[in-house]
XYZ file of C-alpha atoms in Angstrom:
532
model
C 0.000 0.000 0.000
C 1.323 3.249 -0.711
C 2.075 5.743 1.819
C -0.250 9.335 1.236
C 0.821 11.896 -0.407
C 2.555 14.549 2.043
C 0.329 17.976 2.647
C 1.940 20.957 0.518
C 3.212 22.437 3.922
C 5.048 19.106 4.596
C 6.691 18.982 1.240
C 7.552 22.319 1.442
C 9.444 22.022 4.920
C 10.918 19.191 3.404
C 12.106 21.057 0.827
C 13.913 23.520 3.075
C 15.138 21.072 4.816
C 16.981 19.528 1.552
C 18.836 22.908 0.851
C 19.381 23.360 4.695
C 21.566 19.753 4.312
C 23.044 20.834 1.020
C 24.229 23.828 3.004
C 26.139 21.951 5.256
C 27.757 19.656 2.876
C 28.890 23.014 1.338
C 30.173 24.397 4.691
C 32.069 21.251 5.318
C 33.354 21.307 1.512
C 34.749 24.568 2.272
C 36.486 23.809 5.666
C 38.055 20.596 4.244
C 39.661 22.917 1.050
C 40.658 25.391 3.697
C 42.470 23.122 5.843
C 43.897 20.020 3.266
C 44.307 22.489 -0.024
C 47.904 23.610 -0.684
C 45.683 27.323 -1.162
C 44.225 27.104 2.660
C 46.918 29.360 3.778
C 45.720 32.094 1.405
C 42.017 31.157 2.060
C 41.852 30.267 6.373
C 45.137 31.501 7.376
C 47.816 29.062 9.560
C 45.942 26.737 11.855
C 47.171 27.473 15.404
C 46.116 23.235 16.076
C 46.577 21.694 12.510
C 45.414 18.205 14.131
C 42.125 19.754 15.699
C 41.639 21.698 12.095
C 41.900 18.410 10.234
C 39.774 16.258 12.260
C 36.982 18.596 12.277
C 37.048 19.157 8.947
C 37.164 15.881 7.791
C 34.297 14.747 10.574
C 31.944 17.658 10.016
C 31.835 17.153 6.123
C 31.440 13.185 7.253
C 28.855 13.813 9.593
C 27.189 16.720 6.973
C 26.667 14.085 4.102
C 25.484 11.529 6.117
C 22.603 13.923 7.581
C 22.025 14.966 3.735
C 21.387 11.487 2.564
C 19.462 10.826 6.152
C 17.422 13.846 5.456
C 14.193 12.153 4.254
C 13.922 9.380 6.610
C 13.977 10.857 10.016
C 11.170 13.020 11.542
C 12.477 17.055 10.607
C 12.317 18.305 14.162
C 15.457 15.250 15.216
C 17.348 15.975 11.745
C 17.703 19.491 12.381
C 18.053 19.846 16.137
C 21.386 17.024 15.497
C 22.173 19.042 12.782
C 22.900 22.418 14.470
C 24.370 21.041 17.055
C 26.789 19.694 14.803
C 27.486 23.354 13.193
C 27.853 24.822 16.645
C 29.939 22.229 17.902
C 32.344 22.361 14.555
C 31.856 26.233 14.263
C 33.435 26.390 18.364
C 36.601 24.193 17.232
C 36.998 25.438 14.042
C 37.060 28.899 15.345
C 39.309 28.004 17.832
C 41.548 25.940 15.606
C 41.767 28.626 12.677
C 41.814 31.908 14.884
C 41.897 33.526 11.178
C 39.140 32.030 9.658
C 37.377 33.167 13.026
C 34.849 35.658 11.601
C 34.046 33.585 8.373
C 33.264 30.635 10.392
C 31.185 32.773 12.651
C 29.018 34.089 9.797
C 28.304 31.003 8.155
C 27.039 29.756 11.622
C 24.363 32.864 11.232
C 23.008 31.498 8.191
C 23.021 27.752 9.832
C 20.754 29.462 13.079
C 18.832 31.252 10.691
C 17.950 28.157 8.684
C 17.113 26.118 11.562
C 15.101 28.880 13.234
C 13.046 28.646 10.341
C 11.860 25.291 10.523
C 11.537 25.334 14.234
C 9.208 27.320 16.659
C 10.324 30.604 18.357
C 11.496 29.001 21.620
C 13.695 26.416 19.949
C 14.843 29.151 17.978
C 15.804 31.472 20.745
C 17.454 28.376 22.517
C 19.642 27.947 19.715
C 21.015 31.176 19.328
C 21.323 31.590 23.027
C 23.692 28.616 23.081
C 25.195 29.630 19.366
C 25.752 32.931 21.175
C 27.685 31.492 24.419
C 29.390 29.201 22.189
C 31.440 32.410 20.428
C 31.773 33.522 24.073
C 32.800 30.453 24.985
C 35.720 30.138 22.446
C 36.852 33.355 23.466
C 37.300 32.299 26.937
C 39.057 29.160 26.181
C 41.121 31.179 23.619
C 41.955 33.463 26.923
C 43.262 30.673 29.241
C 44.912 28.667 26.675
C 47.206 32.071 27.076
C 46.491 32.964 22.999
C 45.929 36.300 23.644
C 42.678 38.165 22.784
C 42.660 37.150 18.398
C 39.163 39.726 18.296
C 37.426 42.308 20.216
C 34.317 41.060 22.930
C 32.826 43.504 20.935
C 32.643 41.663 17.570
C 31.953 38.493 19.659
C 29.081 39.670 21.490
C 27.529 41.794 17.755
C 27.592 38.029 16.436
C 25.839 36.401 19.489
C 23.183 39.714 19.107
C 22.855 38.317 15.416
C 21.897 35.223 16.489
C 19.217 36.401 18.555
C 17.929 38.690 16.298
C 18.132 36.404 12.908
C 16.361 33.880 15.015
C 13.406 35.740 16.077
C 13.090 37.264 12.306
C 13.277 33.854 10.889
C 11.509 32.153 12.995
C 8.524 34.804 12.799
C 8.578 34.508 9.312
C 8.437 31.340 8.916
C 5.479 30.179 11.163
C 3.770 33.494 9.196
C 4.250 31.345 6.120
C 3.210 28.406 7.204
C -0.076 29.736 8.490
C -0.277 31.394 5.017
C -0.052 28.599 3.073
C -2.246 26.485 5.631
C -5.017 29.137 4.634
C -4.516 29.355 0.958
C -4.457 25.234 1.154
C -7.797 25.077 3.097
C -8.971 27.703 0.811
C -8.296 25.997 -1.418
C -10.016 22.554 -0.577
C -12.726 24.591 0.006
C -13.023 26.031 -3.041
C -11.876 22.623 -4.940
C -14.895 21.289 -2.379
C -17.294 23.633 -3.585
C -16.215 23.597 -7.548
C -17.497 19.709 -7.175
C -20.456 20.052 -5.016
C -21.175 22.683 -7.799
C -20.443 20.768 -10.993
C -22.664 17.621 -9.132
C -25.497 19.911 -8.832
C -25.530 21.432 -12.187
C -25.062 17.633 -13.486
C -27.921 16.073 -11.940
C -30.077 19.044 -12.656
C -33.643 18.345 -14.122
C -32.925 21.863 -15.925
C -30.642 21.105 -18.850
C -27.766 24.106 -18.595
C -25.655 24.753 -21.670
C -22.119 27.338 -21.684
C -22.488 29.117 -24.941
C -18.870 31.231 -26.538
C -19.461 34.027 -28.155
C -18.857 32.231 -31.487
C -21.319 29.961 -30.664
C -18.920 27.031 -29.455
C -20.872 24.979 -26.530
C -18.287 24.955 -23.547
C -20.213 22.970 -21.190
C -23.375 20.874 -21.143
C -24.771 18.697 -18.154
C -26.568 15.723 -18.188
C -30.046 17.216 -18.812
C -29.457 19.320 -21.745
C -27.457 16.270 -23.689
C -30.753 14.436 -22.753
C -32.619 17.089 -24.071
C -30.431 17.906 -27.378
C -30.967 14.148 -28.033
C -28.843 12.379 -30.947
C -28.257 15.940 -33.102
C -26.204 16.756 -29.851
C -23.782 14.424 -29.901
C -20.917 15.135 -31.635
C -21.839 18.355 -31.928
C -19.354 21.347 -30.611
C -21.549 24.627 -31.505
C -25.014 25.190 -31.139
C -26.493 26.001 -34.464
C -25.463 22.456 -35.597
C -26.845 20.796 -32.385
C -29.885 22.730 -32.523
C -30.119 25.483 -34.896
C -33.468 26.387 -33.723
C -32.533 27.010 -30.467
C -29.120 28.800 -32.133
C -31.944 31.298 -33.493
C -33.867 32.134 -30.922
C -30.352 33.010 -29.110
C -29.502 35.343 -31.660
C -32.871 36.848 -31.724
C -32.230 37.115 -27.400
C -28.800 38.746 -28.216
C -29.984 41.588 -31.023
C -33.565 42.096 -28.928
C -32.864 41.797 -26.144
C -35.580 40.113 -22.997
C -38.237 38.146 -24.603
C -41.302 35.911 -24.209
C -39.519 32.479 -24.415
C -40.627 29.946 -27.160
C -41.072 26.351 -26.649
C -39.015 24.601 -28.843
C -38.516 20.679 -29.842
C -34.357 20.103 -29.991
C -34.946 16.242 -30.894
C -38.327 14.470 -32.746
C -39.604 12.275 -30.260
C -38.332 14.502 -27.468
C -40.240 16.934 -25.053
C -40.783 20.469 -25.825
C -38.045 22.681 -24.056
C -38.481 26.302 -22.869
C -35.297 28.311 -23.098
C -34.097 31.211 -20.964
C -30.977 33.024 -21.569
C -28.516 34.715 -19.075
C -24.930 36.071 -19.648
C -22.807 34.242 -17.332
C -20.826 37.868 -16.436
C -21.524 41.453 -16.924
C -20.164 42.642 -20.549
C -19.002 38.962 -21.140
C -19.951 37.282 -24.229
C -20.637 33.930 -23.101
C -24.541 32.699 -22.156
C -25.925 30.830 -20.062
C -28.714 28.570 -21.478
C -31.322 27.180 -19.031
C -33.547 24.258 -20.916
C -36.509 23.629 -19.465
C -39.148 20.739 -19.825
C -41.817 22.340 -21.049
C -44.438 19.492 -20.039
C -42.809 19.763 -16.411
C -43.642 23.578 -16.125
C -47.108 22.474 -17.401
C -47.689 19.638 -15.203
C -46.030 22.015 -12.062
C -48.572 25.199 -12.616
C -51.750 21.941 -13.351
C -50.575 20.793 -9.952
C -50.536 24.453 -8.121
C -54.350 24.608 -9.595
C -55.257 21.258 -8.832
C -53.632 21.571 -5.055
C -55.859 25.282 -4.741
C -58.868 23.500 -6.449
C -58.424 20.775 -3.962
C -57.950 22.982 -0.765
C -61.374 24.755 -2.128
C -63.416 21.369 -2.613
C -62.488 19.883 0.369
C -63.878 23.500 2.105
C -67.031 22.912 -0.424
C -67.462 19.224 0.645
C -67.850 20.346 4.132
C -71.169 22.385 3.603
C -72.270 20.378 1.374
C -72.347 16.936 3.454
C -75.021 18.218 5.848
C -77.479 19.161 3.045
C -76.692 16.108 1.465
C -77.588 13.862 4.756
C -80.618 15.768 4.958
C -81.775 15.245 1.851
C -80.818 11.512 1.715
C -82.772 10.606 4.994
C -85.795 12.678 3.891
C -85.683 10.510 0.641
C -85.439 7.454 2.632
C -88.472 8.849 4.667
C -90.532 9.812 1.711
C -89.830 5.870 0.203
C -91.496 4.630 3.595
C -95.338 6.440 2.686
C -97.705 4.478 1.540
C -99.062 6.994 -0.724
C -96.983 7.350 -3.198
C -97.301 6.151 -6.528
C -94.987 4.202 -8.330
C -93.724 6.486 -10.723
C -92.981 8.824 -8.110
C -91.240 6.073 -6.134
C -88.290 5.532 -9.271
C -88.102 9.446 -8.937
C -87.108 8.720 -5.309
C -85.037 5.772 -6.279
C -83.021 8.234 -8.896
C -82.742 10.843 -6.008
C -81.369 8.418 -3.580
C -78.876 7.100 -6.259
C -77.590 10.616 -6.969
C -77.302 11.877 -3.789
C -75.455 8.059 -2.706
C -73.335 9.364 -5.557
C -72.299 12.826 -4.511
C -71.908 11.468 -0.903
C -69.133 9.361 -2.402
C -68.028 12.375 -3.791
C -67.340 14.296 -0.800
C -66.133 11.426 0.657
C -63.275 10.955 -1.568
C -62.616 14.978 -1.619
C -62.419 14.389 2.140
C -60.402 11.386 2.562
C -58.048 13.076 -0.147
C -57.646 16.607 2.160
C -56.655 14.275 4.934
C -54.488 12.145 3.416
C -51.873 10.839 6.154
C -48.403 10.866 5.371
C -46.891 7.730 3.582
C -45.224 5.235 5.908
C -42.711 3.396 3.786
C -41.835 -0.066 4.996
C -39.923 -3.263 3.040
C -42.412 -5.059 1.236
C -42.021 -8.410 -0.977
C -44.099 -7.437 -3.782
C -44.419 -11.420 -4.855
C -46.410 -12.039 -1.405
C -47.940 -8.437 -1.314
C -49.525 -10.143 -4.799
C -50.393 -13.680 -3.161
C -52.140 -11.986 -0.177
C -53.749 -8.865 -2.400
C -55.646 -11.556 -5.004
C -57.088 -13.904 -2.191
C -58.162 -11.236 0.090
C -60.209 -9.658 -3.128
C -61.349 -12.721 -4.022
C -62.782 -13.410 -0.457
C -64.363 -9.894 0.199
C -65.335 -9.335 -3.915
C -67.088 -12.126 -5.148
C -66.266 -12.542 -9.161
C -68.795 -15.157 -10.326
C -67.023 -15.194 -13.722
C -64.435 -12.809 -13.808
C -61.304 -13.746 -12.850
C -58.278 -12.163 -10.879
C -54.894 -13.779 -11.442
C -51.631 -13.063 -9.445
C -48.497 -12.840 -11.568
C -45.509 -13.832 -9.192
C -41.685 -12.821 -10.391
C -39.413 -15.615 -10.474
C -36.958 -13.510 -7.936
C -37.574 -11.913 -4.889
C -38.770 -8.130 -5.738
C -38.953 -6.012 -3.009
C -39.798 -2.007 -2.953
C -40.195 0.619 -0.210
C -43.569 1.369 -0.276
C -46.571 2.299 2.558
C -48.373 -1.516 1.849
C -51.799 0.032 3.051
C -52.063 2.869 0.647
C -50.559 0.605 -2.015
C -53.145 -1.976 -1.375
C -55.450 0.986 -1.674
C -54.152 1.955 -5.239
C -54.455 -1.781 -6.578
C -58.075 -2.278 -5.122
C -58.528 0.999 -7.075
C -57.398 -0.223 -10.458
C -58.719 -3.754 -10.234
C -62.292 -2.043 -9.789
C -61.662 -0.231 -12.915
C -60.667 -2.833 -14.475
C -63.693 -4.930 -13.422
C -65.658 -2.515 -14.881
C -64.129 -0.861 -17.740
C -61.982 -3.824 -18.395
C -64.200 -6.342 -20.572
C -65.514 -7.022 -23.899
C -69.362 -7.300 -24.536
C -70.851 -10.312 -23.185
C -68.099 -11.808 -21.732
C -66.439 -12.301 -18.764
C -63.467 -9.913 -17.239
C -59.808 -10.903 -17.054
C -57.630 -9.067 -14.558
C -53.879 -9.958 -13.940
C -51.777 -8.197 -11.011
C -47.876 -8.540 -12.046
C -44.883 -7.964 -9.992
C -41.776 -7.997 -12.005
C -38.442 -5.890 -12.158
C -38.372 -3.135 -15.165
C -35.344 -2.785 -17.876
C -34.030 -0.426 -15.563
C -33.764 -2.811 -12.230
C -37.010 -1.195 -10.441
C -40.039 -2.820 -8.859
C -42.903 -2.466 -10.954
C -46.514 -3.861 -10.494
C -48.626 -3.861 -13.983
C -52.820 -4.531 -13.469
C -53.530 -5.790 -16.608
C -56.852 -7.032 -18.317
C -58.064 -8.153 -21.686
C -60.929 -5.489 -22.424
C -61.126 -3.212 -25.726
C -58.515 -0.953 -24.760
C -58.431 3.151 -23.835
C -58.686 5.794 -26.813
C -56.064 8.283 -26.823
C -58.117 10.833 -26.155
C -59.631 9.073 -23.235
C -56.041 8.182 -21.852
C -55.160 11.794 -21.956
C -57.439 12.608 -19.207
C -57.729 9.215 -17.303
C -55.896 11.145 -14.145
C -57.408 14.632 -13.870
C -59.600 14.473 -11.103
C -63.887 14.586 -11.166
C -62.765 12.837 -15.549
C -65.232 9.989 -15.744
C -66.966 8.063 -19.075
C -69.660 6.591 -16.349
C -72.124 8.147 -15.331
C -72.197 6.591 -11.739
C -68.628 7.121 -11.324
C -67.101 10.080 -8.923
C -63.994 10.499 -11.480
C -61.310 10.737 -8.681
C -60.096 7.346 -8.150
C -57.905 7.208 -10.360
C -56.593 10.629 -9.057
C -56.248 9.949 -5.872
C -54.607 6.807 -6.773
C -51.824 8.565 -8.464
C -51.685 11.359 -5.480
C -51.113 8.167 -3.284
C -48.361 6.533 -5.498
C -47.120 10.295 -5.815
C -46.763 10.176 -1.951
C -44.818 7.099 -2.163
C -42.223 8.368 -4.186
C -43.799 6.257 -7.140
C -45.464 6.744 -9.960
C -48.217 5.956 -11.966
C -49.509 5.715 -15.933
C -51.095 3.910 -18.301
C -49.320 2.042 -20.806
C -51.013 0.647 -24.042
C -51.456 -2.619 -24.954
C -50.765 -3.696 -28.342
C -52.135 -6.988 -28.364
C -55.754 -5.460 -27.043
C -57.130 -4.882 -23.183
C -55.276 -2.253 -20.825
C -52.068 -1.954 -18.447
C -52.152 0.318 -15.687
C -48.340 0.673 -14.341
C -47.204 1.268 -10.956
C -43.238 1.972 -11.056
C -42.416 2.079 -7.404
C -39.116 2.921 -5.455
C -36.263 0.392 -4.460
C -36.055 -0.844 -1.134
C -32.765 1.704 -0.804
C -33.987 3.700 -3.035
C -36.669 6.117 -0.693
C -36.426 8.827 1.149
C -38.972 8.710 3.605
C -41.044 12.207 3.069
């Protein structure tokens, strides 16, 4: 398995921490030509201890190169610590060992406590050039009782050890300001990396096809939906008036005219109608943005808003209308009890009492829609749901001739579904389907299928064998109080799509070739729902 990629603020310490090494190797490079090269008199000066000059030169370039290849193993805080401790220790011998060389030596070690302060924090730092500082001191002292004499001013010695201090703080400052820099600039920029994808996901998986338009016309960007929408002359296609040159058009016309009424247009035969609205994506910028929308969904949305305020009004009409209705039902039942009243007045009562049984089931369904509970999805086998569905009709419906077959799938298909409303929806169509669902003279044939669509989903078909709907029926089989009977109420087969609506499901009609009818009912997976 491969170790994870370092952050950028590890790499880059890292990185410092290479040229920091490098450095040293240098440093030690440079000691070595001063004290072995026949020119190291011209470049260091005599040695006053040519033994103590040669052995540190020769261990601290050693010691240097094997920290530079050790570099990228050990933790950073370790490699540098050991590391300058190493240049102090060398820079307090070498000073002492090439009293000439003194001051050079000193100022390299600046740039060594510089370097380190800047890859550790403040405190470290200031330790380091407190102790870089008493080593100079230090080597003056020994220089002192050796009996050497005084080779610089305390002056100069003490300037250096105030350099260390003062590089240190600047460095090490500096270099935690940095880091916290590029520790904001990198979460700023995960964030916006984070929100650039949440972004792109959205526009993807819009409904609302979205298409990036150039100036010349190039398409820069298309999601999902709008590839969907521009069909088979889309692909392939890089500008828009040979994807859709109708759309291309209307564009133009936007661009010249300015805001317009929007005109539905067809990008693909066999597709939905698609409303366009154009925006430019930035002020004076010539690219446009291109919002596609389904025409038939903006239809079916502003039908729903009516049908939701038209529903909200019956079920306030249904109210004062149930009390009337009781009233003159049981007077009607009342008047059918007298003696005196003829027979043809008597089917007049009969066809009141029939009517006003009718609109009772009318207010009855308005009502039971208003107060529709909330779906409760739950797991349910659709194969049993089938078994138990057909014998319970069968018991409570008695079908002389007709028959109701179950249909069970060969594998398990399960959906997530509220079972009692479902239940309530198939009761619904087999009715119909009893009714509607039969030739002349003969007897009705209903099947209830549970099967698994082309696309993986559950699906449960009511099928029969009767003459079929006309188009122009079908059109209008779900809009509420739509009825070719006149004893019907023309809302269950609304309410049965409100209730499949509620379970995240849906349901239409889907003509049969062969003859007879097929009412579908596409429902959601079993991890599929989202419980609403």
């Amino acid at each position: 398995m491969s170790s994870p990629s370092p952050s950028p603020i590890q790499a880059a310490i890292r990185r410092e921490l290479h040229f920091f090494t490098l450095y040293r190797v240098l440093e030690g490079a440079l000691l070595c030509l001063t004290v072995f090269s026949p020119v190291g008199v011209w470049l260091g000066g005599l040695p006053r201890h040519p033994v103590l000059a040669s052995a540190v030169a020769a261990v601290y370039l050693l010691a240097a190169c094997l920290l530079f290849f050790l570099r990228r193993r050990g933790h950073v805080r370790p490699m540098v610590l050991l590391g300058i401790a190493l240049d102090i220790a060398a820079s307090l011998l070498a000073m002492h060992a090439l009293p000439d060389a003194a001051a050079g030596i000193a100022m390299m070690l600046l740039f060594n406590v510089g370097a380190a302060a800047l890859l550790l924090p403040l405190r470290w730092s200031l330790a380091i050039a407190a102790v870089a500082g008493a080593a100079l001191v230090g080597e003056h002292m020994w220089t002192l009782l050796a009996g050497h004499g005084r080779d610089r001013p305390l002056a100069e010695i003490l300037m250096f050890a105030v350099s260390y201090l003062a590089i240190a703080t600047l460095t090490s400052v500096v270099g935690r300001q940095m880091r916290a820099s590029q520790a904001l600039a990198e979460e700023r920029g995960s964030q916006v990396a984070n929100m650039a994808e949440v972004n792109e996901l959205i526009i993807r998986r819009m409904r609302t096809g979205v298409l990036l338009i150039e100036g010349d016309g190039e398409i820069r960007l298309a999601n999902e939906a709008a590839m969907l929408q521009l069909g088979s002359s889309g692909e392939g296609r890089r500008t828009l008036a040979t994807a859709a040159p109708d759309l291309a058009r209307q564009l133009q016309r936007w661009q010249q005219e300015g805001d317009g009424d929007p005109v539905p247009l067809q990008l693909s035969p066999g597709l939905p109608e698609v409303l366009p609205r154009f925006t430019r994506l930035l002020a004076g910028s010539d690219q446009v943005l291109v919002f596609l929308d389904d025409a038939s969904l903006a239809s079916r949305r502003a039908e729903s808003l009516t049908l939701a305020t038209l529903g909200r009004f019956s079920a306030s009409l249904a109210h004062e209308i149930r009390n009337p209705l009781a009233a003159i039902s049981y007077a009607t039942q009342l008047l059918e009890e007298s003696r005196d009243i003829p027979e043809a007045d008597r089917r007049l009562l009969e066809i009141i009492y029939q009517q006003t049984h009718r609109m009772n089931g009318i207010v009855e369904n308005v009502l039971g829609l208003a107060r529709r509970e909330a779906a409760r999805p739950e797991h349910v086998d659709l194969g049993e749901f089938v078994r138990s569905f057909v014998a319970e009709y069968q018991e409570s419906h008695p079908l002389e001739n007709d028959r109701l077959d179950g249909h069970l799938p060969r594998t398990a298909v399960a959906a997530m579904v509220d079972r009692r409303q479902l239940q309530q929806v198939v009761t619904v169509l087999v009715h119909n389907a009893l009714v509607y669902g039969r030739l002349p003279g003969e007897p009705a044939r209903i099947g209830v299928h549970a099967h698994l669509d082309s696309a993986g989903a559950p699906v449960l078909d009511v099928t029969d064998r009767g003459p079929g709907i006309p188009e122009t029926v079908a059109a209008q089989l779900f809009r509420p109080f739509f009825t070719t009977s006149g004893h019907g109420t023309g809302l269950g087969l609304y309410i049965a799509r409100e209730l499949c609506q509620a379970n995240q499901a849906s349901l239409d009609y889907v003509p049969v070739p062969a003859g007879g009818a097929c009412f579908r009912i596409r429902l959601a997976g079993a991890r599929a729902i989202t419980t609403v």
